[in-house]
mmCIF file of C-alpha atoms in Angstrom:
data_model
loop_
_atom_site.group_PDB
_atom_site.id
_atom_site.type_symbol
_atom_site.label_atom_id
_atom_site.label_comp_id
_atom_site.label_asym_id
_atom_site.label_seq_id
_atom_site.Cartn_x
_atom_site.Cartn_y
_atom_site.Cartn_z
ATOM 1 C CA MET A 1159 0.000 0.000 0.000
ATOM 2 C CA ILE A 1160 1.169 3.531 -0.747
ATOM 3 C CA ASP A 1161 1.209 6.379 1.765
ATOM 4 C CA THR A 1162 -0.988 8.911 -0.028
ATOM 5 C CA ARG A 1163 -1.178 11.540 2.720
ATOM 6 C CA ASN A 1164 1.471 14.031 1.657
ATOM 7 C CA LEU A 1165 1.757 13.630 -2.085
ATOM 8 C CA VAL A 1166 2.417 16.620 -4.294
ATOM 9 C CA TRP A 1167 0.188 16.573 -7.366
ATOM 10 C CA GLN A 1168 0.985 18.436 -10.567
ATOM 11 C CA ASP A 1169 -0.963 19.196 -13.711
ATOM 12 C CA LEU A 1170 -0.818 16.575 -16.444
ATOM 13 C CA PRO A 1171 1.403 18.587 -18.876
ATOM 14 C CA LEU A 1172 4.300 17.771 -16.534
ATOM 15 C CA VAL A 1173 3.909 14.134 -17.602
ATOM 16 C CA GLN A 1174 6.923 14.667 -19.891
ATOM 17 C CA LYS A 1175 9.098 14.223 -16.776
ATOM 18 C CA ALA A 1176 7.949 10.611 -16.551
ATOM 19 C CA PRO A 1177 9.682 7.797 -18.445
ATOM 20 C CA VAL A 1178 8.092 7.255 -21.865
ATOM 21 C CA ALA A 1179 6.787 3.795 -20.878
ATOM 22 C CA VAL A 1180 4.906 5.383 -17.945
ATOM 23 C CA GLN A 1181 3.523 8.240 -20.032
ATOM 24 C CA LEU A 1182 1.484 5.709 -22.028
ATOM 25 C CA TRP A 1183 -0.371 4.839 -18.812
ATOM 26 C CA LEU A 1184 -0.544 8.296 -17.230
ATOM 27 C CA ASP A 1185 -1.753 10.248 -20.246
ATOM 28 C CA ASP A 1186 -4.693 8.104 -21.279
ATOM 29 C CA ASN A 1187 -8.299 9.212 -20.873
ATOM 30 C CA ALA A 1188 -9.752 5.800 -21.668
ATOM 31 C CA SER A 1189 -10.761 3.222 -19.068
ATOM 32 C CA LEU A 1190 -7.775 1.832 -17.172
ATOM 33 C CA THR A 1191 -9.817 -1.289 -16.427
ATOM 34 C CA ALA A 1192 -10.368 -1.925 -20.142
ATOM 35 C CA LYS A 1193 -6.674 -1.340 -20.897
ATOM 36 C CA LEU A 1194 -5.583 -3.764 -18.166
ATOM 37 C CA LYS A 1195 -8.071 -6.388 -19.359
ATOM 38 C CA GLN A 1196 -6.559 -6.131 -22.850
ATOM 39 C CA GLN A 1197 -3.033 -6.542 -21.511
ATOM 40 C CA PHE A 1198 -3.658 -9.383 -19.023
ATOM 41 C CA SER A 1199 -5.653 -12.543 -19.657
ATOM 42 C CA ASP A 1200 -6.181 -12.874 -15.894
ATOM 43 C CA PHE A 1201 -7.416 -9.522 -14.527
ATOM 44 C CA SER A 1202 -9.005 -9.103 -11.104
ATOM 45 C CA VAL A 1203 -9.725 -6.551 -8.401
ATOM 46 C CA HIS A 1204 -8.690 -7.131 -4.803
ATOM 47 C CA VAL A 1205 -10.571 -4.807 -2.424
ATOM 48 C CA LEU A 1206 -8.208 -3.839 0.408
ATOM 49 C CA SER A 1207 -10.731 -1.664 2.239
ATOM 50 C CA GLN A 1208 -13.926 0.293 1.774
ATOM 51 C CA GLN A 1209 -14.926 2.295 4.802
ATOM 52 C CA GLU A 1210 -16.098 5.657 6.032
ATOM 53 C CA LEU A 1211 -12.984 7.742 6.676
ATOM 54 C CA THR A 1212 -11.882 11.340 6.428
ATOM 55 C CA PRO A 1213 -9.982 11.999 3.193
ATOM 56 C CA HIS A 1214 -6.595 13.706 3.190
ATOM 57 C CA ALA A 1215 -6.703 17.521 3.069
ATOM 58 C CA HIS A 1216 -5.365 17.599 -0.515
ATOM 59 C CA GLU A 1217 -8.178 15.249 -1.591
ATOM 60 C CA ILE A 1218 -10.940 17.301 0.027
ATOM 61 C CA LYS A 1219 -9.554 20.403 -1.676
ATOM 62 C CA VAL A 1220 -9.981 18.768 -5.097
ATOM 63 C CA ILE A 1221 -13.530 17.538 -4.649
ATOM 64 C CA ASN A 1222 -14.519 20.589 -2.646
ATOM 65 C CA ALA A 1223 -17.121 18.866 -0.515
ATOM 66 C CA HIS A 1224 -17.802 18.751 3.212
ATOM 67 C CA GLN A 1225 -19.689 15.645 4.193
ATOM 68 C CA ALA A 1226 -19.251 11.962 4.972
ATOM 69 C CA TYR A 1227 -17.043 9.914 2.646
ATOM 70 C CA THR A 1228 -16.207 6.338 1.837
ATOM 71 C CA ILE A 1229 -12.590 5.630 0.962
ATOM 72 C CA ARG A 1230 -12.165 2.609 -1.321
ATOM 73 C CA GLU A 1231 -8.681 1.164 -1.772
ATOM 74 C CA VAL A 1232 -8.078 -1.667 -4.209
ATOM 75 C CA GLU A 1233 -5.324 -3.496 -6.029
ATOM 76 C CA LEU A 1234 -5.770 -4.190 -9.722
ATOM 77 C CA LEU A 1235 -4.110 -7.513 -10.488
ATOM 78 C CA GLY A 1236 -2.730 -8.690 -13.801
ATOM 79 C CA ASN A 1237 -1.903 -12.402 -13.926
ATOM 80 C CA GLY A 1238 -1.969 -12.500 -10.112
ATOM 81 C CA LYS A 1239 0.436 -9.566 -9.578
ATOM 82 C CA VAL A 1240 -0.389 -6.082 -8.336
ATOM 83 C CA MET A 1241 -0.129 -3.701 -11.279
ATOM 84 C CA VAL A 1242 -2.101 -0.735 -9.918
ATOM 85 C CA PHE A 1243 -3.065 0.523 -6.478
ATOM 86 C CA ALA A 1244 -6.196 2.684 -6.589
ATOM 87 C CA ARG A 1245 -7.713 4.953 -3.962
ATOM 88 C CA SER A 1246 -11.149 6.464 -4.478
ATOM 89 C CA VAL A 1247 -12.757 9.172 -2.342
ATOM 90 C CA ILE A 1248 -16.510 8.821 -2.655
ATOM 91 C CA PRO A 1249 -18.795 11.373 -0.961
ATOM 92 C CA LEU A 1250 -21.857 9.704 0.532
ATOM 93 C CA THR A 1251 -24.770 11.111 -1.475
ATOM 94 C CA ASP A 1252 -27.796 9.771 -3.343
ATOM 95 C CA ASP A 1253 -25.678 9.970 -6.530
ATOM 96 C CA THR A 1254 -23.072 7.488 -5.220
ATOM 97 C CA GLN A 1255 -25.233 4.785 -3.608
ATOM 98 C CA GLU A 1256 -24.880 2.394 -6.562
ATOM 99 C CA ILE A 1257 -21.065 2.685 -6.582
ATOM 100 C CA LEU A 1258 -20.835 1.810 -2.900
ATOM 101 C CA ASN A 1259 -22.294 -1.629 -3.606
ATOM 102 C CA ILE A 1260 -20.033 -2.821 -6.452
ATOM 103 C CA GLY A 1261 -17.918 -5.139 -4.289
ATOM 104 C CA SER A 1262 -14.949 -6.444 -6.277
ATOM 105 C CA LYS A 1263 -16.303 -5.151 -9.585
ATOM 106 C CA PRO A 1264 -13.927 -2.560 -11.095
ATOM 107 C CA LEU A 1265 -15.031 1.023 -10.417
ATOM 108 C CA GLY A 1266 -13.829 1.922 -13.918
ATOM 109 C CA GLU A 1267 -16.528 -0.274 -15.460
ATOM 110 C CA VAL A 1268 -19.189 1.805 -13.731
ATOM 111 C CA LEU A 1269 -17.585 5.183 -14.474
ATOM 112 C CA PHE A 1270 -16.850 4.564 -18.149
ATOM 113 C CA ASN A 1271 -20.072 2.723 -19.034
ATOM 114 C CA ASP A 1272 -22.296 5.662 -18.082
ATOM 115 C CA PRO A 1273 -22.038 8.533 -20.587
ATOM 116 C CA SER A 1274 -23.601 10.948 -18.078
ATOM 117 C CA ILE A 1275 -20.533 10.612 -15.803
ATOM 118 C CA LYS A 1276 -17.979 13.298 -16.662
ATOM 119 C CA ARG A 1277 -14.245 13.062 -16.039
ATOM 120 C CA GLY A 1278 -12.343 16.124 -14.834
ATOM 121 C CA LEU A 1279 -8.755 17.219 -15.368
ATOM 122 C CA MET A 1280 -5.967 14.814 -14.584
ATOM 123 C CA GLN A 1281 -3.009 15.404 -12.268
ATOM 124 C CA ILE A 1282 0.137 13.319 -11.769
ATOM 125 C CA THR A 1283 2.545 12.514 -8.948
ATOM 126 C CA HIS A 1284 5.350 10.091 -8.230
ATOM 127 C CA ILE A 1285 7.103 8.442 -5.308
ATOM 128 C CA ASP A 1286 10.416 6.922 -6.354
ATOM 129 C CA ASN A 1287 9.525 4.678 -9.336
ATOM 130 C CA ILE A 1288 5.795 4.583 -8.675
ATOM 131 C CA TRP A 1289 3.884 7.084 -10.781
ATOM 132 C CA GLY A 1290 0.285 8.058 -10.090
ATOM 133 C CA ARG A 1291 -2.532 10.007 -11.620
ATOM 134 C CA ARG A 1292 -5.803 11.277 -10.273
ATOM 135 C CA SER A 1293 -8.930 12.839 -11.662
ATOM 136 C CA THR A 1294 -12.433 13.644 -10.587
ATOM 137 C CA PHE A 1295 -15.583 12.065 -11.922
ATOM 138 C CA THR A 1296 -18.914 13.859 -11.610
ATOM 139 C CA ILE A 1297 -22.006 11.749 -11.051
ATOM 140 C CA GLY A 1298 -25.110 13.919 -10.960
ATOM 141 C CA GLU A 1299 -24.197 16.678 -8.481
ATOM 142 C CA THR A 1300 -21.437 14.694 -6.765
ATOM 143 C CA LYS A 1301 -17.717 14.822 -7.517
ATOM 144 C CA LEU A 1302 -15.611 11.830 -6.531
ATOM 145 C CA LEU A 1303 -11.831 11.466 -6.777
ATOM 146 C CA VAL A 1304 -9.987 8.462 -8.204
ATOM 147 C CA SER A 1305 -6.212 8.111 -7.746
ATOM 148 C CA GLU A 1306 -4.308 5.339 -9.514
ATOM 149 C CA PHE A 1307 -0.708 4.344 -8.832
ATOM 150 C CA PHE A 1308 1.153 2.306 -11.432
ATOM 151 C CA MET A 1309 3.577 -0.272 -10.079
ATOM 152 C CA GLU A 1310 6.936 -0.377 -11.818
ATOM 153 C CA GLU A 1311 6.344 -3.951 -13.000
ATOM 154 C CA LEU A 1312 3.534 -2.676 -15.228
ATOM 155 C CA TYR A 1313 5.769 -0.480 -17.359
ATOM 156 C CA ALA A 1314 9.328 -1.722 -16.725
#
């Protein structure tokens, strides 16, 4: 698991600082779930936790909401190995009730299969050789935040 508390996020144009192999993952507006399913014959989601918690200050600032939240942390596995760690901050509203009950189904399948859900601007970060990206998704009146961290094995 990655310590996401004190990360410094930058706008996507700074993606040029990342190795070229990582840029292909960071700078992609399509569904990460779909891309991983294409790359790995055995794709699965391992839910680490999904519970009501207070998001980090930098996360609250992005979604600009003041209410109760569920934090969902998962590992996306390709052929049994962790390829991506994902952390989602989901405000508890009527708009997000369906998402809270997806279990081990990939969140990306829900977000990208509903044309009414809009994706916001992307930001990037990195810790050593682990690169991450995050963006908001707006469902109805509710903005949620999805952060994805790409393990080095995915792009090495």
